Amino acid sequence: MAPVRVLVVGAGSRGSAYARWIREHPEAAEVVAVAEPRKEYRDRLAGLAGLGPEACFADWREAAALPRLADVALVCTLDDAHLEPAVALAGRGYHLLVEKPLAQTRADCEAIVAAARRAGVLLGVCHVLRYAPYTRVLKGILDSGRIGEIASVEHLEPVGFWHQAHSYVRGNWRRTDEAAPMLLAKSCHDLDWLRHVVGREAVAVSSFGSLRHFRPEEAPPGAGERCLECAVEPDCPYSAPRIYGRFLEQGRTGWPLDVLTPEPTPERVAEALRTGPYGRCVYHCDNDVVDRQVVALEFEGGATASFTMTAFNRPRPRRTTVFGTRGELHCDGEAITVHDFLTDSTETVDASAENDGLIGSGHGGGDGGLLASFLRAASQGDPALVETSGEDALASHLLVFAAERARTERRVVSLPE
């Protein structure tokens, strides 16, 4: 079948990453248009995709006003700017693949789902963890009954000290009023993943968390407003020049450096740190999202799960332990270790052996798995191929909203509400 034609709405980090995968898989899709208000980022994606000026738009509304340009619209704008383009483009007949979170409120999430249903178009949400090869292997082991019934799950999302500083202290997702609470902006992946792994709906949730460290009271004596003007910067683990300098030294000019500037060079990065938000002291930003949070869940049938998100760790993959009535399973994102109670034996399964050629993409192969799946669904017009559909993602988002209410109201929330 002919490659699926794609309009990319938002040429930032996620939009550019998806466009890169599409370029590497021309048999599946092609980017035929881009909408992005920042000229440098728009021109970069357009140049790589070979687009002419007639296919480049400073505002998605310009593209939506024209006859349908593509089969699929990838909505990769910031969290607070998903609703309008998603609803409008659905109405123009575009199948939609929307970056997570679907939207910032229940009403907006429901509006996007309703718009897609009304227009008869496919709607997928970028819950990429479900598509990672290790998730398929893990889910297969659990569904086989090998460790019996799931009794409980421990799941850790180790965000990482510099990732927290980059995205959630200095960056776009630092404030709940401009983006979303941390649990929605970052960890809706994880609550969705737990629903998927357990295979049941949650019936109750509680949560605790706050902003502990990245605030003015925690600043070391003598800390300046910006890293390049700070006397204590050499002793600070969150030093922007050190964090971003390491990537430059390694020759890694993609994320996170391309968030600072579309063409990262030592000179451009230095200028961004001197004048932009990513050079600010982590103790003197305007952030308010939590830097660690725990969520406790009870599922139908009595299984429980605990989820921990923390900024205070070295960057590494998520870790999960599933406790069953006949065995125990541990996963670090690459290898899965299964212990059988009956034989008192342990086996290690290499999840990378399930690599389908997509593992080199982001989120452990999840990005590529997501795109391959949704583009195939769009090509065939088959909603059954959309695993993370709008309807299913809405259930995960409602769980996140309930967990955040539990945290802010300091109570147990029963589901459904």
Tab-separated table of C-alpha atoms in Angstrom:
chain	number	residue	atom	x	y	z
A	1	MET	CA	0.000	0.000	0.000
A	2	ALA	CA	1.093	3.602	-0.555
A	3	PRO	CA	2.917	5.272	2.353
A	4	VAL	CA	0.633	7.125	4.761
A	5	ARG	CA	0.867	10.901	4.347
A	6	VAL	CA	1.559	12.762	7.598
A	7	LEU	CA	1.071	16.364	8.739
A	8	VAL	CA	3.310	17.140	11.738
A	9	VAL	CA	1.775	19.748	14.047
A	10	GLY	CA	4.562	20.898	16.346
A	11	ALA	CA	8.188	20.486	15.261
A	12	GLY	CA	9.711	20.375	18.722
A	13	SER	CA	11.405	17.419	20.367
A	14	ARG	CA	8.606	14.856	19.977
A	15	GLY	CA	7.420	15.982	16.554
A	16	SER	CA	10.969	15.936	15.240
A	17	ALA	CA	11.645	12.498	16.722
A	18	TYR	CA	8.564	11.029	15.061
A	19	ALA	CA	9.443	12.729	11.769
A	20	ARG	CA	12.921	11.197	11.990
A	21	TRP	CA	11.456	7.706	12.372
A	22	ILE	CA	9.202	8.309	9.381
A	23	ARG	CA	12.197	9.364	7.268
A	24	GLU	CA	13.909	6.116	8.225
A	25	HIS	CA	10.823	4.073	7.241
A	26	PRO	CA	9.675	5.543	3.912
A	27	GLU	CA	7.757	2.391	3.108
A	28	ALA	CA	5.377	3.173	5.996
A	29	ALA	CA	4.841	6.927	5.743
A	30	GLU	CA	6.058	10.283	4.515
A	31	VAL	CA	5.873	13.735	6.079
A	32	VAL	CA	4.073	15.967	3.578
A	33	ALA	CA	3.522	19.111	5.685
A	34	VAL	CA	4.556	20.765	8.936
A	35	ALA	CA	2.966	23.411	11.156
A	36	GLU	CA	5.248	25.101	13.694
A	37	PRO	CA	5.351	28.754	14.852
A	38	ARG	CA	9.130	28.831	15.473
A	39	LYS	CA	10.785	29.384	12.118
A	40	GLU	CA	14.098	27.700	12.990
A	41	TYR	CA	12.413	24.481	14.081
A	42	ARG	CA	9.926	24.561	11.207
A	43	ASP	CA	12.701	25.057	8.660
A	44	ARG	CA	14.826	22.299	10.182
A	45	LEU	CA	12.078	19.677	9.946
A	46	ALA	CA	11.028	20.890	6.496
A	47	GLY	CA	14.593	20.698	5.207
A	48	LEU	CA	15.077	17.159	6.467
A	49	ALA	CA	11.723	16.089	5.032
A	50	GLY	CA	12.324	17.826	1.703
A	51	LEU	CA	9.266	20.057	2.001
A	52	GLY	CA	8.733	23.173	-0.083
A	53	PRO	CA	7.404	26.459	1.337
A	54	GLU	CA	3.861	25.601	0.255
A	55	ALA	CA	3.891	22.709	2.764
A	56	CYS	CA	5.149	24.757	5.728
A	57	PHE	CA	2.825	26.660	8.042
A	58	ALA	CA	3.495	28.989	10.972
A	59	ASP	CA	0.062	28.148	12.395
A	60	TRP	CA	-1.834	24.854	12.229
A	61	ARG	CA	-4.960	26.848	11.408
A	62	GLU	CA	-3.451	27.682	8.019
A	63	ALA	CA	-3.134	23.980	7.245
A	64	ALA	CA	-6.607	23.192	8.598
A	65	ALA	CA	-8.137	25.849	6.337
A	66	LEU	CA	-6.943	24.019	3.217
A	67	PRO	CA	-8.322	20.839	1.664
A	68	ARG	CA	-6.982	17.840	3.579
A	69	LEU	CA	-3.225	17.630	3.013
A	70	ALA	CA	-2.510	14.271	4.620
A	71	ASP	CA	-4.028	11.088	5.986
A	72	VAL	CA	-2.741	11.519	9.542
A	73	ALA	CA	-2.048	14.524	11.753
A	74	LEU	CA	0.576	14.090	14.462
A	75	VAL	CA	-0.393	16.574	17.193
A	76	CYS	CA	2.858	17.257	19.050
A	77	THR	CA	2.223	20.744	20.424
A	78	LEU	CA	2.638	21.562	24.115
A	79	ASP	CA	0.154	19.993	26.503
A	80	ASP	CA	-2.141	23.020	26.713
A	81	ALA	CA	-2.419	23.269	22.914
A	82	HIS	CA	-3.780	19.839	21.948
A	83	LEU	CA	-7.519	20.509	22.082
A	84	GLU	CA	-8.021	23.034	19.294
A	85	PRO	CA	-5.894	21.422	16.562
A	86	ALA	CA	-7.095	17.916	17.428
A	87	VAL	CA	-10.784	18.857	17.236
A	88	ALA	CA	-10.345	20.984	14.104
A	89	LEU	CA	-8.225	18.460	12.212
A	90	ALA	CA	-10.545	15.589	13.130
A	91	GLY	CA	-13.332	17.633	11.605
A	92	ARG	CA	-11.291	17.928	8.414
A	93	GLY	CA	-10.988	14.145	8.192
A	94	TYR	CA	-7.478	13.599	9.536
A	95	HIS	CA	-6.752	10.499	11.587
A	96	LEU	CA	-5.163	11.745	14.816
A	97	LEU	CA	-2.117	10.600	16.753
A	98	VAL	CA	-1.876	12.905	19.766
A	99	GLU	CA	1.140	13.210	22.051
A	100	LYS	CA	0.502	12.420	25.706
A	101	PRO	CA	-1.114	13.720	27.758
A	102	LEU	CA	-4.188	13.854	25.560
A	103	ALA	CA	-5.170	17.110	27.279
A	104	GLN	CA	-4.895	18.820	30.660
A	105	THR	CA	-8.467	18.373	31.863
A	106	ARG	CA	-11.118	15.691	31.797
A	107	ALA	CA	-13.423	17.910	29.752
A	108	ASP	CA	-10.779	18.549	27.088
A	109	CYS	CA	-9.823	14.859	26.889
A	110	GLU	CA	-13.472	13.924	26.444
A	111	ALA	CA	-13.893	16.634	23.800
A	112	ILE	CA	-11.042	15.242	21.690
A	113	VAL	CA	-12.374	11.686	21.971
A	114	ALA	CA	-15.865	12.888	21.042
A	115	ALA	CA	-14.549	14.879	18.049
A	116	ALA	CA	-12.760	11.828	16.635
A	117	ARG	CA	-15.813	9.638	17.171
A	118	ARG	CA	-18.078	12.226	15.548
A	119	ALA	CA	-15.794	12.559	12.513
A	120	GLY	CA	-15.287	8.820	12.173
A	121	VAL	CA	-11.484	9.104	12.272
A	122	LEU	CA	-8.939	7.052	14.186
A	123	LEU	CA	-7.541	8.509	17.411
A	124	GLY	CA	-4.364	7.205	19.001
A	125	VAL	CA	-2.529	8.540	22.044
A	126	CYS	CA	1.256	8.285	22.376
A	127	HIS	CA	1.441	5.951	25.377
A	128	VAL	CA	4.637	4.552	23.924
A	129	LEU	CA	5.611	2.261	26.815
A	130	ARG	CA	2.959	-0.241	25.771
A	131	TYR	CA	4.718	-0.681	22.437
A	132	ALA	CA	8.213	-1.359	23.762
A	133	PRO	CA	9.439	-4.915	23.037
A	134	TYR	CA	10.055	-5.609	26.740
A	135	THR	CA	6.407	-4.765	27.484
A	136	ARG	CA	5.216	-7.346	24.957
A	137	VAL	CA	7.486	-9.998	26.479
A	138	LEU	CA	6.477	-9.151	30.045
A	139	LYS	CA	2.769	-9.077	29.224
A	140	GLY	CA	3.059	-12.418	27.458
A	141	ILE	CA	4.632	-14.031	30.537
A	142	LEU	CA	1.962	-12.629	32.828
A	143	ASP	CA	-0.932	-13.624	30.561
A	144	SER	CA	0.460	-17.167	30.310
A	145	GLY	CA	-0.176	-17.649	34.028
A	146	ARG	CA	3.435	-18.541	34.651
A	147	ILE	CA	3.609	-16.636	37.951
A	148	GLY	CA	-0.037	-17.273	38.817
A	149	GLU	CA	-2.442	-14.480	39.674
A	150	ILE	CA	-0.964	-11.010	40.086
A	151	ALA	CA	-1.021	-10.112	43.785
A	152	SER	CA	0.904	-6.817	43.668
A	153	VAL	CA	3.225	-4.699	41.545
A	154	GLU	CA	6.061	-2.313	42.418
A	155	HIS	CA	6.922	0.134	39.639
A	156	LEU	CA	9.639	2.801	39.682
A	157	GLU	CA	10.096	5.676	37.267
A	158	PRO	CA	13.608	7.050	37.904
A	159	VAL	CA	13.298	10.350	36.052
A	160	GLY	CA	16.930	11.265	36.656
A	161	PHE	CA	18.495	14.329	38.254
A	162	TRP	CA	19.425	16.147	35.048
A	163	HIS	CA	16.210	15.211	33.210
A	164	GLN	CA	14.181	16.636	36.084
A	165	ALA	CA	16.249	19.821	36.003
A	166	HIS	CA	15.964	20.093	32.221
A	167	SER	CA	12.267	19.400	31.681
A	168	TYR	CA	10.512	19.940	35.005
A	169	VAL	CA	12.478	22.710	36.724
A	170	ARG	CA	13.877	24.846	33.907
A	171	GLY	CA	11.807	23.563	31.002
A	172	ASN	CA	8.355	23.496	29.458
A	173	TRP	CA	6.742	21.218	32.041
A	174	ARG	CA	7.851	23.056	35.180
A	175	ARG	CA	4.474	24.606	36.073
A	176	THR	CA	1.052	23.035	36.502
A	177	ASP	CA	-0.749	26.148	35.242
A	178	GLU	CA	1.235	26.214	31.990
A	179	ALA	CA	1.567	22.478	31.322
A	180	ALA	CA	0.189	19.859	33.729
A	181	PRO	CA	0.926	18.223	37.081
A	182	MET	CA	3.977	15.953	36.979
A	183	LEU	CA	1.817	12.848	37.201
A	184	LEU	CA	0.006	13.842	34.020
A	185	ALA	CA	2.878	15.441	32.103
A	186	LYS	CA	5.415	12.674	32.780
A	187	SER	CA	3.879	9.690	34.511
A	188	CYS	CA	0.572	9.193	32.717
A	189	HIS	CA	2.711	6.732	30.707
A	190	ASP	CA	3.231	4.694	33.849
A	191	LEU	CA	-0.318	4.561	35.183
A	192	ASP	CA	-1.478	3.601	31.699
A	193	TRP	CA	1.235	0.923	31.614
A	194	LEU	CA	0.150	-0.463	35.003
A	195	ARG	CA	-3.463	-0.720	33.793
A	196	HIS	CA	-2.183	-2.589	30.755
A	197	VAL	CA	0.093	-4.945	32.695
A	198	VAL	CA	-2.393	-5.785	35.457
A	199	GLY	CA	-5.185	-6.119	32.904
A	200	ARG	CA	-7.862	-4.735	35.222
A	201	GLU	CA	-9.274	-1.336	36.104
A	202	ALA	CA	-8.331	0.483	39.292
A	203	VAL	CA	-11.042	0.872	41.944
A	204	ALA	CA	-9.208	3.068	44.471
A	205	VAL	CA	-6.157	5.338	44.548
A	206	SER	CA	-4.157	7.423	47.006
A	207	SER	CA	-1.045	9.516	46.469
A	208	PHE	CA	1.581	11.651	48.218
A	209	GLY	CA	4.207	13.996	46.833
A	210	SER	CA	5.444	17.569	46.800
A	211	LEU	CA	8.199	19.861	45.607
A	212	ARG	CA	10.943	19.172	48.108
A	213	HIS	CA	14.277	20.283	46.718
A	214	PHE	CA	14.106	22.623	43.724
A	215	ARG	CA	13.033	25.774	45.567
A	216	PRO	CA	14.738	28.906	46.913
A	217	GLU	CA	15.013	27.629	50.494
A	218	GLU	CA	17.257	24.799	49.306
A	219	ALA	CA	19.705	27.022	47.402
A	220	PRO	CA	23.310	26.794	48.671
A	221	PRO	CA	24.744	30.020	50.091
A	222	GLY	CA	25.997	32.278	47.333
A	223	ALA	CA	23.917	30.706	44.549
A	224	GLY	CA	23.278	33.096	41.664
A	225	GLU	CA	20.221	33.482	39.454
A	226	ARG	CA	21.973	31.879	36.455
A	227	CYS	CA	24.604	29.152	36.280
A	228	LEU	CA	27.037	31.201	34.185
A	229	GLU	CA	27.058	33.887	36.881
A	230	CYS	CA	27.117	31.623	39.939
A	231	ALA	CA	30.037	31.324	42.367
A	232	VAL	CA	28.962	27.870	43.573
A	233	GLU	CA	28.226	26.414	40.114
A	234	PRO	CA	31.351	24.154	40.117
A	235	ASP	CA	29.998	22.308	43.171
A	236	CYS	CA	26.380	22.039	41.973
A	237	PRO	CA	25.254	18.705	40.445
A	238	TYR	CA	22.535	20.581	38.534
A	239	SER	CA	24.970	22.938	36.773
A	240	ALA	CA	23.580	23.657	33.302
A	241	PRO	CA	27.020	24.172	31.705
A	242	ARG	CA	28.145	20.784	33.040
A	243	ILE	CA	24.939	18.905	32.097
A	244	TYR	CA	24.734	20.238	28.557
A	245	GLY	CA	28.508	20.350	28.134
A	246	ARG	CA	28.661	16.589	28.608
A	247	PHE	CA	26.346	16.084	25.658
A	248	LEU	CA	28.414	18.418	23.511
A	249	GLU	CA	31.581	16.548	24.460
A	250	GLN	CA	29.931	13.263	23.458
A	251	GLY	CA	28.833	14.709	20.126
A	252	ARG	CA	25.163	14.150	20.996
A	253	THR	CA	23.297	17.067	19.438
A	254	GLY	CA	19.758	15.665	19.589
A	255	TRP	CA	17.576	15.791	22.691
A	256	PRO	CA	18.020	17.537	25.109
A	257	LEU	CA	20.365	19.980	23.338
A	258	ASP	CA	18.001	20.552	20.422
A	259	VAL	CA	15.466	21.912	22.899
A	260	LEU	CA	17.873	24.740	23.713
A	261	THR	CA	18.644	25.500	20.069
A	262	PRO	CA	17.730	23.739	16.813
A	263	GLU	CA	21.377	23.561	15.688
A	264	PRO	CA	23.452	22.865	18.825
A	265	THR	CA	27.038	24.129	18.745
A	266	PRO	CA	29.171	25.202	21.714
A	267	GLU	CA	28.521	28.847	20.820
A	268	ARG	CA	24.758	28.436	20.386
A	269	VAL	CA	24.401	26.415	23.575
A	270	ALA	CA	26.439	28.977	25.529
A	271	GLU	CA	24.168	31.764	24.241
A	272	ALA	CA	21.066	29.773	25.181
A	273	LEU	CA	22.409	29.292	28.709
A	274	ARG	CA	23.260	32.974	28.945
A	275	THR	CA	19.853	34.263	27.861
A	276	GLY	CA	17.294	31.450	27.886
A	277	PRO	CA	15.405	29.475	30.540
A	278	TYR	CA	17.790	26.497	30.533
A	279	GLY	CA	20.628	28.513	32.060
A	280	ARG	CA	18.668	29.412	35.194
A	281	CYS	CA	19.575	28.232	38.676
A	282	VAL	CA	17.366	25.277	39.600
A	283	TYR	CA	16.720	26.907	42.974
A	284	HIS	CA	15.542	30.192	41.463
A	285	CYS	CA	13.096	29.097	38.750
A	286	ASP	CA	9.322	29.533	38.741
A	287	ASN	CA	8.633	25.777	38.913
A	288	ASP	CA	5.985	24.177	41.099
A	289	VAL	CA	5.614	20.537	39.968
A	290	VAL	CA	6.546	17.794	42.405
A	291	ASP	CA	10.024	16.278	42.387
A	292	ARG	CA	8.899	12.927	43.850
A	293	GLN	CA	5.545	11.241	44.189
A	294	VAL	CA	4.111	7.893	45.204
A	295	VAL	CA	0.785	6.420	44.086
A	296	ALA	CA	-0.982	3.423	45.649
A	297	LEU	CA	-3.573	1.568	43.566
A	298	GLU	CA	-6.147	-1.146	44.204
A	299	PHE	CA	-7.479	-2.985	41.154
A	300	GLU	CA	-10.588	-5.047	40.502
A	301	GLY	CA	-10.099	-8.459	42.097
A	302	GLY	CA	-7.853	-7.113	44.847
A	303	ALA	CA	-4.440	-6.761	43.171
A	304	THR	CA	-2.469	-3.753	44.386
A	305	ALA	CA	0.271	-1.630	42.862
A	306	SER	CA	2.651	1.026	44.066
A	307	PHE	CA	4.200	3.577	41.731
A	308	THR	CA	7.142	5.825	42.609
A	309	MET	CA	8.350	8.749	40.527
A	310	THR	CA	11.572	10.387	41.681
A	311	ALA	CA	14.018	12.975	40.383
A	312	PHE	CA	16.810	11.894	42.685
A	313	ASN	CA	18.626	9.129	40.871
A	314	ARG	CA	21.092	8.486	38.083
A	315	PRO	CA	19.329	8.201	34.723
A	316	ARG	CA	18.331	4.603	34.100
A	317	PRO	CA	15.358	2.590	32.779
A	318	ARG	CA	12.177	2.021	34.707
A	319	ARG	CA	12.146	-0.984	37.033
A	320	THR	CA	9.187	-3.219	37.824
A	321	THR	CA	8.582	-6.188	40.097
A	322	VAL	CA	5.404	-8.242	39.775
A	323	PHE	CA	4.524	-10.536	42.681
A	324	GLY	CA	2.333	-13.483	41.693
A	325	THR	CA	0.792	-16.395	43.569
A	326	ARG	CA	3.136	-18.871	41.849
A	327	GLY	CA	6.190	-16.754	41.121
A	328	GLU	CA	7.912	-13.397	40.989
A	329	LEU	CA	8.965	-11.337	37.961
A	330	HIS	CA	11.471	-8.476	37.808
A	331	CYS	CA	12.057	-6.256	34.773
A	332	ASP	CA	14.658	-3.515	34.214
A	333	GLY	CA	13.545	-2.574	30.712
A	334	GLU	CA	15.920	-5.009	29.020
A	335	ALA	CA	16.038	-8.300	30.914
A	336	ILE	CA	13.127	-10.020	32.648
A	337	THR	CA	13.907	-12.363	35.534
A	338	VAL	CA	11.270	-14.937	36.462
A	339	HIS	CA	11.407	-16.979	39.677
A	340	ASP	CA	9.154	-20.045	39.886
A	341	PHE	CA	8.002	-20.958	43.398
A	342	LEU	CA	7.248	-24.593	42.505
A	343	THR	CA	10.717	-25.424	41.203
A	344	ASP	CA	12.514	-22.704	43.170
A	345	SER	CA	14.308	-21.849	39.938
A	346	THR	CA	15.114	-18.584	38.161
A	347	GLU	CA	15.206	-17.838	34.449
A	348	THR	CA	16.328	-14.636	32.766
A	349	VAL	CA	14.599	-13.655	29.525
A	350	ASP	CA	16.420	-11.210	27.246
A	351	ALA	CA	13.689	-8.860	26.033
A	352	SER	CA	16.011	-7.402	23.416
A	353	ALA	CA	15.768	-10.761	21.631
A	354	GLU	CA	12.281	-9.642	20.666
A	355	ASN	CA	13.723	-6.630	18.845
A	356	ASP	CA	11.735	-6.030	15.672
A	357	GLY	CA	14.105	-3.448	14.265
A	358	LEU	CA	12.496	-0.607	16.192
A	359	ILE	CA	14.510	-0.908	19.411
A	360	GLY	CA	16.884	1.869	18.355
A	361	SER	CA	14.095	4.407	18.542
A	362	GLY	CA	13.102	6.268	21.685
A	363	HIS	CA	11.555	4.786	24.831
A	364	GLY	CA	13.162	1.389	24.323
A	365	GLY	CA	11.605	0.931	20.909
A	366	GLY	CA	8.221	2.221	22.027
A	367	ASP	CA	8.275	5.251	19.722
A	368	GLY	CA	8.834	3.130	16.656
A	369	GLY	CA	6.358	0.496	17.773
A	370	LEU	CA	3.697	3.144	18.298
A	371	LEU	CA	4.218	4.723	14.880
A	372	ALA	CA	4.379	1.422	13.033
A	373	SER	CA	1.151	0.282	14.679
A	374	PHE	CA	-0.834	3.482	14.202
A	375	LEU	CA	0.310	4.081	10.639
A	376	ARG	CA	-0.683	0.518	9.756
A	377	ALA	CA	-4.093	1.148	11.339
A	378	ALA	CA	-4.489	4.363	9.339
A	379	SER	CA	-3.416	2.652	6.122
A	380	GLN	CA	-5.987	-0.099	6.613
A	381	GLY	CA	-8.626	2.069	8.278
A	382	ASP	CA	-8.817	-0.484	11.086
A	383	PRO	CA	-9.500	0.873	14.609
A	384	ALA	CA	-8.798	-2.580	16.083
A	385	LEU	CA	-5.084	-2.000	15.356
A	386	VAL	CA	-4.993	1.126	17.565
A	387	GLU	CA	-3.980	-0.344	20.910
A	388	THR	CA	-3.773	2.983	22.760
A	389	SER	CA	-7.023	4.352	21.398
A	390	GLY	CA	-8.609	7.562	22.565
A	391	GLU	CA	-11.222	5.653	24.560
A	392	ASP	CA	-8.637	3.508	26.317
A	393	ALA	CA	-6.287	6.442	26.922
A	394	LEU	CA	-9.189	8.387	28.415
A	395	ALA	CA	-9.557	5.698	31.099
A	396	SER	CA	-5.840	6.072	31.933
A	397	HIS	CA	-6.133	9.848	32.070
A	398	LEU	CA	-9.132	9.627	34.404
A	399	LEU	CA	-7.013	7.451	36.688
A	400	VAL	CA	-4.268	10.101	36.652
A	401	PHE	CA	-6.744	12.878	37.452
A	402	ALA	CA	-8.101	10.823	40.353
A	403	ALA	CA	-4.589	10.154	41.688
A	404	GLU	CA	-3.729	13.841	41.538
A	405	ARG	CA	-6.922	14.708	43.416
A	406	ALA	CA	-5.971	12.124	46.013
A	407	ARG	CA	-2.591	13.858	46.428
A	408	THR	CA	-3.879	17.420	46.639
A	409	GLU	CA	-6.876	16.530	48.823
A	410	ARG	CA	-4.954	13.980	50.922
A	411	ARG	CA	-7.618	11.269	50.655
A	412	VAL	CA	-8.396	7.944	49.040
A	413	VAL	CA	-10.380	8.359	45.822
A	414	SER	CA	-12.740	5.555	44.761
A	415	LEU	CA	-13.231	4.769	41.087
A	416	PRO	CA	-15.175	5.267	38.967
A	417	GLU	CA	-16.156	8.612	40.403
